[in-house]
Coordinates of C-alpha atoms in Angstrom, one line a residue:
M1151 CA 51.3 37.9 -48.7
C1152 CA 47.9 39.4 -49.1
T1153 CA 48.4 41.6 -46.0
I1154 CA 51.6 43.0 -47.3
V1155 CA 50.2 43.7 -50.8
M1156 CA 47.1 45.5 -49.3
S1157 CA 49.4 47.5 -47.0
E1158 CA 51.7 48.6 -49.8
R1159 CA 48.8 49.7 -52.0
R1160 CA 47.2 51.5 -49.0
L1161 CA 44.0 49.4 -49.3
Q1162 CA 44.0 48.4 -45.6
T1163 CA 42.9 51.0 -43.0
H1164 CA 44.3 50.9 -39.5
Q1165 CA 42.0 50.8 -36.5
D1166 CA 41.3 54.1 -34.8
V1167 CA 42.1 53.4 -31.2
S1168 CA 40.5 56.7 -30.1
A1169 CA 37.1 55.5 -31.3
D1170 CA 36.5 53.8 -27.9
L1171 CA 36.5 57.3 -26.4
N1172 CA 33.5 58.5 -28.4
P1173 CA 30.5 59.2 -26.2
H1174 CA 28.2 56.6 -27.8
N1175 CA 30.9 53.9 -27.5
I1176 CA 31.4 54.8 -23.8
R1177 CA 27.6 54.4 -23.2
K1178 CA 27.6 51.1 -25.1
N1179 CA 30.6 49.7 -23.1
N1180 CA 29.1 50.8 -19.8
K1181 CA 25.8 49.1 -20.7
Q1182 CA 27.6 45.9 -21.5
L1183 CA 29.6 46.1 -18.2
Q1184 CA 26.4 46.5 -16.3
K1185 CA 24.9 43.4 -18.0
F1186 CA 28.1 41.5 -17.1
V1187 CA 27.9 42.5 -13.5
A1188 CA 24.2 41.7 -13.4
T1189 CA 25.0 38.2 -14.7
F1190 CA 27.0 37.5 -11.5
D1191 CA 23.9 38.4 -9.4
Q1192 CA 21.7 36.2 -11.4
F1193 CA 24.0 33.2 -11.4
I1194 CA 27.1 32.9 -9.2
N1195 CA 29.7 35.5 -8.4
P1196 CA 33.0 33.5 -8.8
F1197 CA 34.7 36.1 -6.4
G1198 CA 32.1 35.6 -3.7
L1199 CA 33.3 34.4 -0.3
E1200 CA 30.6 31.7 -0.2
V1201 CA 31.9 30.0 -3.3
P1202 CA 34.2 27.0 -2.5
K1203 CA 37.8 27.8 -3.4
D1204 CA 38.8 24.2 -3.9
Q1205 CA 36.2 23.4 -6.6
L1206 CA 35.7 24.4 -10.2
I1207 CA 32.2 25.9 -10.4
N1208 CA 30.1 26.5 -13.5
I1209 CA 29.0 30.2 -13.2
S1210 CA 25.7 29.7 -15.0
S1211 CA 24.4 26.6 -13.3
G1212 CA 26.2 26.5 -9.9
K1213 CA 27.4 22.9 -10.4
S1214 CA 30.9 21.9 -9.5
A1215 CA 32.9 20.0 -12.1
S1216 CA 33.6 16.3 -11.6
P1217 CA 37.3 15.4 -11.2
P1218 CA 37.8 14.3 -14.8
V1219 CA 36.2 17.5 -16.1
E1220 CA 38.1 19.7 -13.7
E1221 CA 41.4 18.1 -14.7
F1222 CA 40.6 18.6 -18.4
L1223 CA 39.5 22.2 -18.1
L1224 CA 42.5 23.2 -15.9
N1225 CA 45.0 21.6 -18.2
V1226 CA 43.3 22.2 -21.6
E1227 CA 46.0 24.7 -22.8
A1228 CA 48.9 22.5 -21.8
N1229 CA 47.3 19.3 -23.3
G1230 CA 46.5 21.1 -26.5
D1231 CA 50.1 22.3 -26.8
N1232 CA 51.4 18.8 -26.2
L1233 CA 49.1 17.4 -29.0
R1234 CA 50.4 20.2 -31.3
K1235 CA 54.0 19.3 -30.6
S1236 CA 53.3 15.6 -31.0
F1237 CA 51.7 16.2 -34.4
I1238 CA 54.6 18.4 -35.7
S1239 CA 57.0 15.7 -34.5
E1240 CA 55.1 12.9 -36.3
C1241 CA 55.0 15.0 -39.5
Q1242 CA 58.8 15.6 -39.4
S1243 CA 59.5 11.9 -39.1
D1244 CA 56.9 10.9 -41.8
I1245 CA 55.8 13.5 -44.4
R1246 CA 52.7 11.3 -45.2
R1247 CA 51.4 11.9 -41.7
F1248 CA 50.3 15.4 -42.6
E1249 CA 47.6 14.0 -44.9
K1250 CA 46.3 11.4 -42.5
A1251 CA 43.3 11.9 -40.2
I1252 CA 43.9 13.4 -36.7
K1253 CA 42.5 11.3 -33.8
K1254 CA 39.5 12.9 -32.3
T1255 CA 40.1 14.3 -28.8
S1256 CA 37.4 13.9 -26.2
I1257 CA 36.1 17.3 -24.9
D1258 CA 35.4 16.8 -21.2
N1259 CA 33.6 20.1 -20.4
F1260 CA 30.7 20.8 -18.1
S1261 CA 28.2 19.4 -20.6
K1262 CA 30.0 16.0 -20.3
D1263 CA 28.8 15.8 -16.7
C1264 CA 25.2 16.1 -17.8
E1265 CA 25.2 13.0 -20.1
K1266 CA 22.9 10.3 -18.9
K1267 CA 24.8 7.0 -18.2
K1268 CA 23.2 3.8 -17.2
K1269 CA 24.9 0.5 -16.6
I1270 CA 23.5 -2.8 -15.4
Q1271 CA 25.6 -4.6 -12.8
V1272 CA 25.1 -8.1 -11.6
G1273 CA 27.4 -9.4 -8.8
G1274 CA 29.5 -6.3 -9.1
K1275 CA 30.3 -6.9 -12.7
I1276 CA 28.7 -5.4 -15.8
Q1277 CA 27.4 -8.4 -17.8
E1278 CA 24.4 -9.8 -19.6
V1279 CA 22.5 -12.6 -17.9
K1280 CA 21.1 -15.3 -20.1
I1281 CA 19.0 -18.3 -19.2
Q1282 CA 17.3 -21.0 -21.2
R1283 CA 13.5 -21.0 -20.9
D1284 CA 13.4 -24.8 -21.0
L1285 CA 16.2 -25.1 -18.4
F1286 CA 14.1 -27.1 -15.9
G1287 CA 12.8 -29.4 -18.7
R1288 CA 16.3 -30.1 -19.7
M1289 CA 17.2 -30.8 -16.1
L1290 CA 14.4 -33.4 -15.9
G1291 CA 15.6 -35.0 -19.1
I1292 CA 19.2 -35.2 -17.8
S1293 CA 17.9 -36.8 -14.6
M1294 CA 16.4 -39.6 -16.6
D1295 CA 19.8 -40.6 -18.0
Y1296 CA 21.9 -39.9 -14.9
N1297 CA 21.6 -40.3 -11.2
I1298 CA 20.8 -36.7 -10.3
D1299 CA 19.1 -35.5 -7.2
I1300 CA 16.6 -32.8 -8.4
S1301 CA 15.8 -31.7 -4.9
K1302 CA 19.5 -31.0 -4.2
I1303 CA 19.7 -28.9 -7.4
L1304 CA 16.6 -26.9 -6.6
S1305 CA 18.0 -26.0 -3.1
Y1306 CA 20.4 -23.7 -5.0
P1307 CA 19.6 -20.5 -6.9
I1308 CA 20.8 -22.1 -10.2
T1309 CA 20.8 -18.8 -12.0
S1310 CA 23.0 -15.7 -11.5
V1311 CA 20.1 -13.8 -10.0
P1312 CA 17.0 -15.2 -8.2
L1313 CA 14.4 -15.0 -10.9
S1314 CA 11.5 -14.9 -8.3
M1315 CA 12.8 -11.5 -7.3
C1316 CA 14.9 -10.1 -10.2
H1317 CA 14.7 -9.6 -13.9
L1318 CA 17.2 -11.3 -16.2
D1319 CA 19.4 -8.1 -16.2
G1320 CA 19.7 -8.2 -12.4
T1321 CA 17.3 -5.4 -11.7
I1322 CA 14.7 -6.1 -8.9
Y1323 CA 11.1 -6.8 -9.5
K1324 CA 8.8 -3.9 -8.6
T1325 CA 5.2 -4.0 -7.5
D1326 CA 2.5 -1.4 -7.1
K1327 CA 2.9 -0.3 -3.5
S1328 CA -0.4 1.6 -3.6
A1329 CA -2.2 -1.7 -3.8
L1330 CA -1.6 -2.1 -0.1
M1331 CA -2.9 1.5 0.5
K1332 CA -6.1 0.7 -1.4
C1333 CA -6.6 -2.4 0.8
L1334 CA -6.2 -0.4 3.9
E1335 CA -8.5 2.4 2.7
K1336 CA -11.3 -0.1 2.0
E1337 CA -11.3 -1.3 5.6
V1338 CA -13.3 1.8 6.9
E1339 CA -15.3 4.8 5.9
H1340 CA -13.2 8.0 6.0
D1341 CA -14.0 11.5 7.2
E1342 CA -12.2 14.8 7.1
P1343 CA -10.7 16.2 10.3
P1344 CA -12.8 18.8 12.1
Q1345 CA -9.6 20.9 12.5
I1346 CA -5.9 20.6 11.9
D1347 CA -3.6 21.0 14.8
V1348 CA -0.3 19.7 13.4
L1349 CA 0.5 19.3 9.7
I1350 CA 3.5 17.1 8.7
I1351 CA 4.6 17.4 5.1
D1352 CA 6.9 15.3 2.9
G1353 CA 9.0 18.2 1.7
F1354 CA 10.4 16.7 -1.6
F1355 CA 6.9 15.4 -2.5
L1356 CA 5.5 18.9 -2.1
L1357 CA 8.4 20.3 -4.2
H1358 CA 7.6 17.9 -7.0
T1359 CA 4.0 19.1 -7.1
M1360 CA 5.1 22.8 -7.6
K1361 CA 3.8 24.1 -10.9
N1362 CA 5.1 27.1 -12.9
V1363 CA 8.4 27.0 -11.0
P1364 CA 9.8 30.6 -10.7
K1365 CA 13.1 31.5 -12.4
K1366 CA 15.0 32.6 -9.3
F1367 CA 15.7 30.6 -6.1
G1368 CA 14.4 33.4 -3.9
S1369 CA 11.0 33.2 -5.6
I1370 CA 11.0 29.4 -5.4
S1371 CA 11.6 29.6 -1.6
K1372 CA 8.7 32.0 -1.2
K1373 CA 6.3 29.9 -3.3
M1374 CA 7.3 26.8 -1.3
L1375 CA 6.5 28.5 1.9
Q1376 CA 3.2 29.7 0.5
M1377 CA 2.3 26.1 -0.4
V1378 CA 3.4 24.9 3.0
T1379 CA 1.1 27.4 4.8
Q1380 CA -2.0 26.9 2.6
L1381 CA -3.7 24.6 5.2
K1382 CA -4.8 26.2 8.4
A1383 CA -2.6 24.6 11.1
S1384 CA -0.8 26.3 14.0
R1385 CA 2.2 24.0 13.6
I1386 CA 3.7 22.8 10.3
D1387 CA 6.6 20.3 10.0
V1388 CA 8.3 20.0 6.7
I1389 CA 10.4 16.9 6.5
F1390 CA 13.2 16.3 3.9
D1391 CA 15.3 13.2 3.1
Q1392 CA 19.0 12.9 3.8
Y1393 CA 21.4 11.0 1.6
F1394 CA 24.0 8.8 3.2
T1395 CA 26.8 6.9 1.6
P1396 CA 26.9 3.9 1.7
S1397 CA 23.3 3.0 2.1
I1398 CA 21.0 0.0 1.5
K1399 CA 19.0 2.5 -0.6
N1400 CA 21.9 3.1 -3.1
Y1401 CA 20.2 0.8 -5.7
E1402 CA 16.9 2.7 -5.7
H1403 CA 18.8 6.1 -5.7
S1404 CA 20.8 4.9 -8.8
Q1405 CA 17.5 4.1 -10.6
R1406 CA 15.9 7.4 -9.7
F1407 CA 18.9 9.8 -10.3
E1408 CA 19.0 10.5 -14.0
S1409 CA 20.9 13.7 -13.5
A1410 CA 24.7 13.8 -12.9
Q1411 CA 25.4 13.7 -9.2
L1412 CA 27.5 16.9 -9.0
E1413 CA 28.1 19.3 -6.2
Y1414 CA 25.9 22.4 -6.4
T1415 CA 26.1 25.8 -4.9
I1416 CA 23.3 28.3 -4.3
T1417 CA 24.7 31.7 -3.3
G1418 CA 21.6 33.9 -3.0
P1419 CA 17.9 34.5 -3.8
E1420 CA 18.7 36.3 -7.1
Q1421 CA 20.5 33.2 -8.5
V1422 CA 18.7 31.7 -11.5
R1423 CA 17.6 28.1 -11.2
P1424 CA 18.6 25.4 -13.8
S1425 CA 16.4 25.4 -16.9
D1426 CA 15.3 21.8 -16.3
F1427 CA 14.3 22.1 -12.6
V1428 CA 12.6 18.7 -12.4
K1429 CA 15.7 16.9 -13.8
E1430 CA 17.9 18.6 -11.2
L1431 CA 15.6 17.3 -8.5
K1432 CA 17.1 13.9 -9.3
N1433 CA 20.5 15.2 -8.2
S1434 CA 20.9 14.6 -4.5
N1435 CA 23.5 17.4 -4.2
F1436 CA 21.2 19.9 -5.8
K1437 CA 18.4 18.9 -3.4
E1438 CA 20.6 19.2 -0.4
A1439 CA 21.8 22.7 -1.5
L1440 CA 18.2 23.7 -2.2
V1441 CA 17.0 22.7 1.3
D1442 CA 20.0 24.5 2.9
F1443 CA 18.9 27.6 1.0
F1444 CA 15.3 27.2 2.2
I1445 CA 16.6 27.1 5.8
S1446 CA 18.6 30.3 5.5
H1447 CA 16.1 32.2 3.4
W1448 CA 13.0 31.4 5.6
A1449 CA 14.9 33.0 8.5
S1450 CA 15.0 36.4 6.7
D1451 CA 12.5 39.1 7.6
E1452 CA 10.9 39.2 4.2
M1453 CA 9.4 35.7 4.9
A1454 CA 7.8 36.9 8.2
P1455 CA 4.4 37.7 6.5
F1456 CA 4.2 34.2 5.2
I1457 CA 5.0 32.6 8.6
G1458 CA 2.6 34.8 10.5
G1459 CA 1.5 33.3 13.8
K1460 CA 2.5 29.7 12.9
I1461 CA 5.4 27.6 14.1
I1462 CA 7.2 26.0 11.2
H1463 CA 9.8 23.3 11.4
I1464 CA 12.2 22.1 8.7
N1465 CA 13.8 18.7 9.5
F1466 CA 16.8 18.0 7.4
R1467 CA 20.1 17.3 9.1
K1468 CA 18.8 19.1 12.2
C1469 CA 15.3 20.4 13.0
H1470 CA 15.1 24.2 12.4
S1471 CA 12.2 26.1 13.9
F1472 CA 10.8 29.4 12.4
M1473 CA 8.4 31.9 14.0
V1474 CA 7.7 35.6 14.1
N1475 CA 8.4 37.6 17.3
E1476 CA 6.6 40.7 18.7
T1477 CA 8.4 43.1 16.4
N1478 CA 7.4 41.1 13.3
K1479 CA 10.9 39.8 12.8
A1480 CA 11.5 36.2 11.6
I1481 CA 13.6 34.2 14.1
S1482 CA 15.0 30.7 13.7
S1483 CA 16.4 28.2 16.1
I1484 CA 17.4 24.5 16.3
T1485 CA 15.0 22.2 18.1
E1486 CA 17.1 19.4 19.4
E1487 CA 14.1 17.4 20.7
L1488 CA 12.9 17.0 17.1
S1489 CA 16.3 16.5 15.5
C1490 CA 17.0 13.0 14.3
P1491 CA 20.2 13.2 12.3
E1492 CA 20.6 9.4 12.1
H1493 CA 17.4 9.0 10.1
E1494 CA 17.9 9.0 6.4
E1495 CA 14.4 8.9 5.0
A1496 CA 11.6 11.4 5.4
D1497 CA 9.3 8.4 6.0
T1498 CA 10.7 7.6 9.4
K1499 CA 11.2 11.3 10.3
I1500 CA 7.5 11.9 9.7
V1501 CA 6.6 9.1 12.1
Y1502 CA 9.2 10.4 14.6
H1503 CA 7.6 13.8 14.6
A1504 CA 4.2 12.4 15.1
C1505 CA 5.3 10.2 18.0
K1506 CA 7.0 13.1 19.7
I1507 CA 3.6 15.0 20.0
N1508 CA 2.8 14.5 23.7
Y1509 CA -0.5 16.4 23.7
E1510 CA -4.0 15.7 22.2
A1511 CA -3.9 16.7 18.5
N1512 CA -5.4 16.1 15.1
I1513 CA -2.3 15.2 13.1
I1514 CA -2.4 15.4 9.3
I1515 CA 0.4 13.8 7.2
R1516 CA 0.7 15.1 3.6
T1517 CA 2.2 12.5 1.4
I1518 CA 1.3 9.9 -1.2
D1519 CA 3.9 7.3 0.0
T1520 CA 2.4 4.0 1.1
D1521 CA 5.6 3.4 3.1
V1522 CA 4.5 6.2 5.5
A1523 CA 1.0 4.7 6.0
A1524 CA 2.5 1.3 6.8
I1525 CA 5.1 2.7 9.2
M1526 CA 2.7 5.0 10.9
L1527 CA 0.1 2.2 11.5
G1528 CA 3.0 0.2 12.9
H1529 CA 3.6 2.9 15.5
M1530 CA 0.1 4.1 16.3
H1531 CA 0.4 2.4 19.8
R1532 CA 3.1 4.9 20.6
L1533 CA 1.0 8.0 20.1
N1534 CA -0.9 10.0 22.7
D1535 CA -4.1 8.1 23.4
E1536 CA -6.3 11.0 22.4
S1537 CA -4.5 12.0 19.2
Q1538 CA -5.9 11.1 15.8
V1539 CA -4.0 10.8 12.6
W1540 CA -5.1 11.4 9.0
M1541 CA -3.1 11.0 5.8
L1542 CA -3.8 13.6 3.1
T1543 CA -3.0 11.7 0.0
G1544 CA -3.5 12.0 -3.7
T1545 CA -3.3 15.0 -6.0
G1546 CA -5.7 17.1 -8.0
N1547 CA -9.2 15.7 -8.1
N1548 CA -8.1 12.6 -6.3
L1549 CA -7.0 14.5 -3.2
R1550 CA -8.5 12.8 -0.1
Y1551 CA -8.2 12.2 3.6
V1552 CA -7.5 8.7 4.9
N1553 CA -8.3 8.2 8.6
L1554 CA -5.4 6.1 9.9
T1555 CA -6.8 6.1 13.5
K1556 CA -10.0 4.4 12.3
I1557 CA -8.0 1.8 10.3
Y1558 CA -5.9 1.1 13.4
E1559 CA -9.0 0.6 15.5
K1560 CA -10.6 -1.7 12.9
L1561 CA -7.5 -3.9 12.3
G1562 CA -6.1 -4.0 15.8
E1563 CA -2.6 -3.6 17.2
S1564 CA -1.3 -7.0 16.1
I1565 CA -2.0 -6.6 12.4
C1566 CA -0.9 -2.9 12.3
R1567 CA 2.4 -3.6 14.1
S1568 CA 3.1 -6.3 11.6
L1569 CA 2.3 -4.2 8.5
P1570 CA 5.9 -2.7 8.2
G1571 CA 7.4 -6.2 8.1
L1572 CA 4.8 -7.4 5.5
H1573 CA 5.4 -4.3 3.4
A1574 CA 9.2 -4.8 3.5
I1575 CA 9.2 -8.5 2.5
T1576 CA 6.6 -8.1 -0.3
G1577 CA 8.4 -5.3 -2.0
C1578 CA 9.0 -1.6 -1.3
D1579 CA 11.3 1.1 -2.7
Y1580 CA 14.5 -0.8 -1.8
N1581 CA 13.4 -4.5 -1.6
P1582 CA 12.3 -6.7 -4.5
S1583 CA 8.8 -8.1 -4.7
F1584 CA 7.9 -11.7 -5.3
F1585 CA 7.1 -12.2 -9.0
R1586 CA 3.4 -11.7 -9.7
K1587 CA 2.4 -11.9 -6.0
A1588 CA 1.7 -8.2 -5.5
K1589 CA 0.3 -6.9 -2.2
L1590 CA -3.3 -8.1 -1.9
K1591 CA -2.7 -11.8 -1.4
P1592 CA 0.1 -11.4 1.2
Y1593 CA -2.2 -8.9 3.1
K1594 CA -5.1 -11.4 3.2
I1595 CA -2.8 -14.2 4.5
L1596 CA -1.4 -11.9 7.2
K1597 CA -4.9 -11.0 8.4
K1598 CA -5.9 -14.6 8.6
Y1599 CA -2.9 -16.1 10.6
V1600 CA -1.8 -14.7 14.0
E1601 CA 1.5 -16.6 13.8
F1602 CA 2.6 -14.6 10.8
Q1603 CA 1.6 -11.3 12.5
Q1604 CA 3.7 -12.2 15.5
A1605 CA 6.6 -13.1 13.2
F1606 CA 6.5 -9.8 11.3
M1607 CA 6.4 -7.8 14.5
K1608 CA 9.8 -9.3 15.4
F1609 CA 11.5 -8.0 12.3
G1610 CA 14.4 -5.7 13.2
D1611 CA 14.4 -6.8 16.8
S1612 CA 18.1 -6.7 18.0
K1613 CA 17.4 -9.6 20.4
I1614 CA 16.3 -11.8 17.4
I1615 CA 19.4 -10.8 15.5
E1616 CA 21.7 -11.8 18.4
D1617 CA 19.9 -15.0 19.3
N1618 CA 20.5 -17.7 16.6
I1619 CA 17.8 -20.0 18.0
E1620 CA 15.1 -17.3 17.9
Q1621 CA 16.3 -16.2 14.6
Q1622 CA 16.0 -19.6 13.1
D1623 CA 12.5 -20.0 14.6
L1624 CA 11.5 -16.7 13.0
Y1625 CA 13.0 -17.7 9.7
N1626 CA 11.0 -21.0 9.7
V1627 CA 7.7 -19.0 10.2
I1628 CA 8.7 -16.7 7.3
Q1629 CA 9.4 -19.8 5.2
S1630 CA 5.9 -21.0 6.0
F1631 CA 4.4 -17.6 5.0
I1632 CA 6.2 -17.8 1.6
C1633 CA 4.9 -21.3 1.1
Y1634 CA 1.4 -20.0 1.7
L1635 CA 2.1 -17.3 -0.8
Y1636 CA 3.0 -19.8 -3.5
N1637 CA -0.1 -22.0 -2.7
V1638 CA 1.9 -24.8 -1.1
E1639 CA 0.2 -24.6 2.3
N1640 CA 1.1 -28.1 3.6
I1641 CA 4.9 -27.4 3.4
N1642 CA 6.9 -25.2 5.7
D1643 CA 10.2 -25.3 3.8
V1644 CA 10.9 -23.2 0.7
D1645 CA 13.2 -25.8 -0.8
A1646 CA 10.6 -28.5 -0.4
A1647 CA 8.0 -26.1 -1.9
R1648 CA 10.3 -25.5 -4.9
L1649 CA 10.5 -29.3 -5.5
Q1650 CA 6.8 -29.7 -5.0
I1651 CA 6.0 -27.0 -7.6
F1652 CA 8.5 -28.6 -10.0
I1653 CA 6.9 -32.0 -9.5
D1654 CA 3.4 -30.7 -10.0
S1655 CA 4.5 -29.0 -13.3
Y1656 CA 6.0 -32.2 -14.8
T1657 CA 3.8 -34.9 -13.3
V1658 CA 2.2 -37.1 -16.1
S1659 CA -1.3 -38.6 -16.0
D1660 CA 0.0 -42.0 -17.2
V1661 CA 3.1 -43.4 -15.5
N1662 CA 3.6 -45.7 -18.5
E1663 CA 3.8 -42.8 -20.9
A1664 CA 7.1 -42.7 -22.8
F1665 CA 9.4 -39.7 -22.0
N1666 CA 9.7 -37.4 -25.0
R1667 CA 12.2 -34.5 -24.6
K1668 CA 10.8 -32.7 -27.6
K1669 CA 7.4 -32.4 -26.1
L1670 CA 8.6 -31.0 -22.8
R1671 CA 6.8 -27.7 -22.1
N1672 CA 8.8 -24.7 -21.0
F1673 CA 8.7 -23.8 -17.3
D1674 CA 9.2 -20.3 -16.0
A1675 CA 11.8 -20.3 -13.2
S1676 CA 10.4 -17.1 -11.8
S1677 CA 7.3 -19.0 -10.7
L1678 CA 9.4 -20.8 -8.0
P1679 CA 9.9 -19.2 -4.6
P1680 CA 13.4 -18.2 -3.7
C1681 CA 15.5 -21.0 -2.2
K1682 CA 17.0 -20.9 1.4
K1683 CA 20.4 -20.0 0.1
A1684 CA 19.1 -16.8 -1.5
G1685 CA 17.1 -16.0 1.6
E1686 CA 20.1 -16.5 3.9
E1687 CA 22.2 -14.1 1.9
D1688 CA 19.6 -11.3 1.8
D1689 CA 19.2 -9.3 4.9
V1690 CA 17.9 -6.2 3.2
D1691 CA 14.3 -6.8 4.3
N1692 CA 15.4 -7.0 8.0
D1693 CA 17.7 -3.9 7.6
E1694 CA 14.9 -1.9 6.1
F1695 CA 12.4 -2.9 8.8
R1696 CA 15.0 -2.1 11.5
E1697 CA 15.0 1.5 10.3
W1698 CA 11.2 1.6 10.1
S1699 CA 10.8 0.0 13.5
S1700 CA 13.1 2.8 14.9
S1701 CA 11.0 5.6 13.5
D1702 CA 10.0 6.9 17.0
D1703 CA 13.6 7.1 18.1
E1704 CA 16.2 9.7 17.1
N1705 CA 18.7 6.9 16.5
E1706 CA 17.5 4.4 13.9
N1707 CA 19.6 1.6 15.3
V1708 CA 17.7 1.5 18.5
N1709 CA 15.1 -1.2 18.9
I1710 CA 11.6 -0.1 19.8
N1711 CA 10.1 -3.5 20.3
D1712 CA 11.4 -3.7 23.9
D1713 CA 8.4 -3.1 26.1
N1714 CA 10.7 -2.0 28.9
E1715 CA 12.4 0.8 27.0
E1716 CA 11.7 4.4 27.9
D1717 CA 8.6 5.8 26.2
F1718 CA 8.8 9.2 24.5

């Protein structure tokens, strides 16, 4: 109505279509077009050949949409039209429907994939785990009225999760891994290497230490290579993790990854990185795309000045070598000898690279991970006799060299080869620790008793896994170790140790004292060792050590404890 009135009274002017042909408008439109084209160079060109055609890609971030988001965006117009028709139909059937509220529709766009989601699962089901603090006191009271065998009850986990290794919500107990590293460092006086022949770097660790991250991926790649070549070494190996599915490491990955695990595409050096770079480093797909970009970019001629006369390796899915030829051109190739595609973790790849050095060398490992120190000490007997290994650990003012060769010579082969097994069973990234037992006490027990050293050296041995008798003998020794850990040294059975601790907690000074349920003190179930049933169902420690014990072999499922196997 308003439009018609204004038109009749000639109050409304019509658009002059020829205005776009004015010189100043042409210049303005060309400038906007150039900005639009430049945006493709900074982010992702949706028409580029390298962009996957079967995925819906976010132009600005490079992420691919998850299936629910992709379905929503591709069908948003049709779904909106269906909702409109449905609303009209409802209003026609009931006039009062027009005044009622419209149900909110969920908008599943790209931002939906960035929402942080965290669920706690116990036994495959999302649930809340509850337990009475006075459960054991009540059990004792019931046993006074009924003929109940407490020892039989204590031979079972009782609770939904073993409280000696897990929180009430089902998440595993963690311990300070660096406590073991501190124990090892105190064993000897440390010195710096006179020279560095081979430098082996944990790639993702180094990436996390990068400050003032550049805006574009090409600049990030250059800065990464500059950081890699800071130390004067003729050979530098940069090692990156892989991410397999399924994996025994899935739990730890789920705890670390706060970013949505979406596919990511990096199309070139001019593409702008995500605004929160550190957050995206928790996305395994982004990390894989970033390493793939490093591999392709470091092979370009513009990186030749940074490589110089060095030999640089990147071990990811394969081992890629980079060097500069006589014409100052960067060349790359795949070194099959150093490729270990079956290894998932950088920890074992680092040790694999060290064990493949067949000449005398000063080897420096740049990482802060205690796992690497434990695994490396467990494989020192595999190195060239004249080679020496240092670990460059810490950051900032705490940066220091740890001489692993000196530690190995001080502790001896038996203790060092048993360290990976000890580290696995007392808690690492993927295995729970014993509640309040930490690393120091288990380490002292290991040093004192040779039988425990020999037992931990057998962890991951395929012969033990296939031989039920030897497996049971090994399990009995480990039970004895756990009993020592819980100060029940005269017992070699964890179920018997649980009963003994229970008895010690509720023993009365006067046998004639009347039993009073109200005065029963609470007993923390997490102070009991795990029962046999829990131990028999948990093979994670052995699986983890099997990977660690295969660190000097390109296939992780190969046993290295066989003295007759081929040496590398």
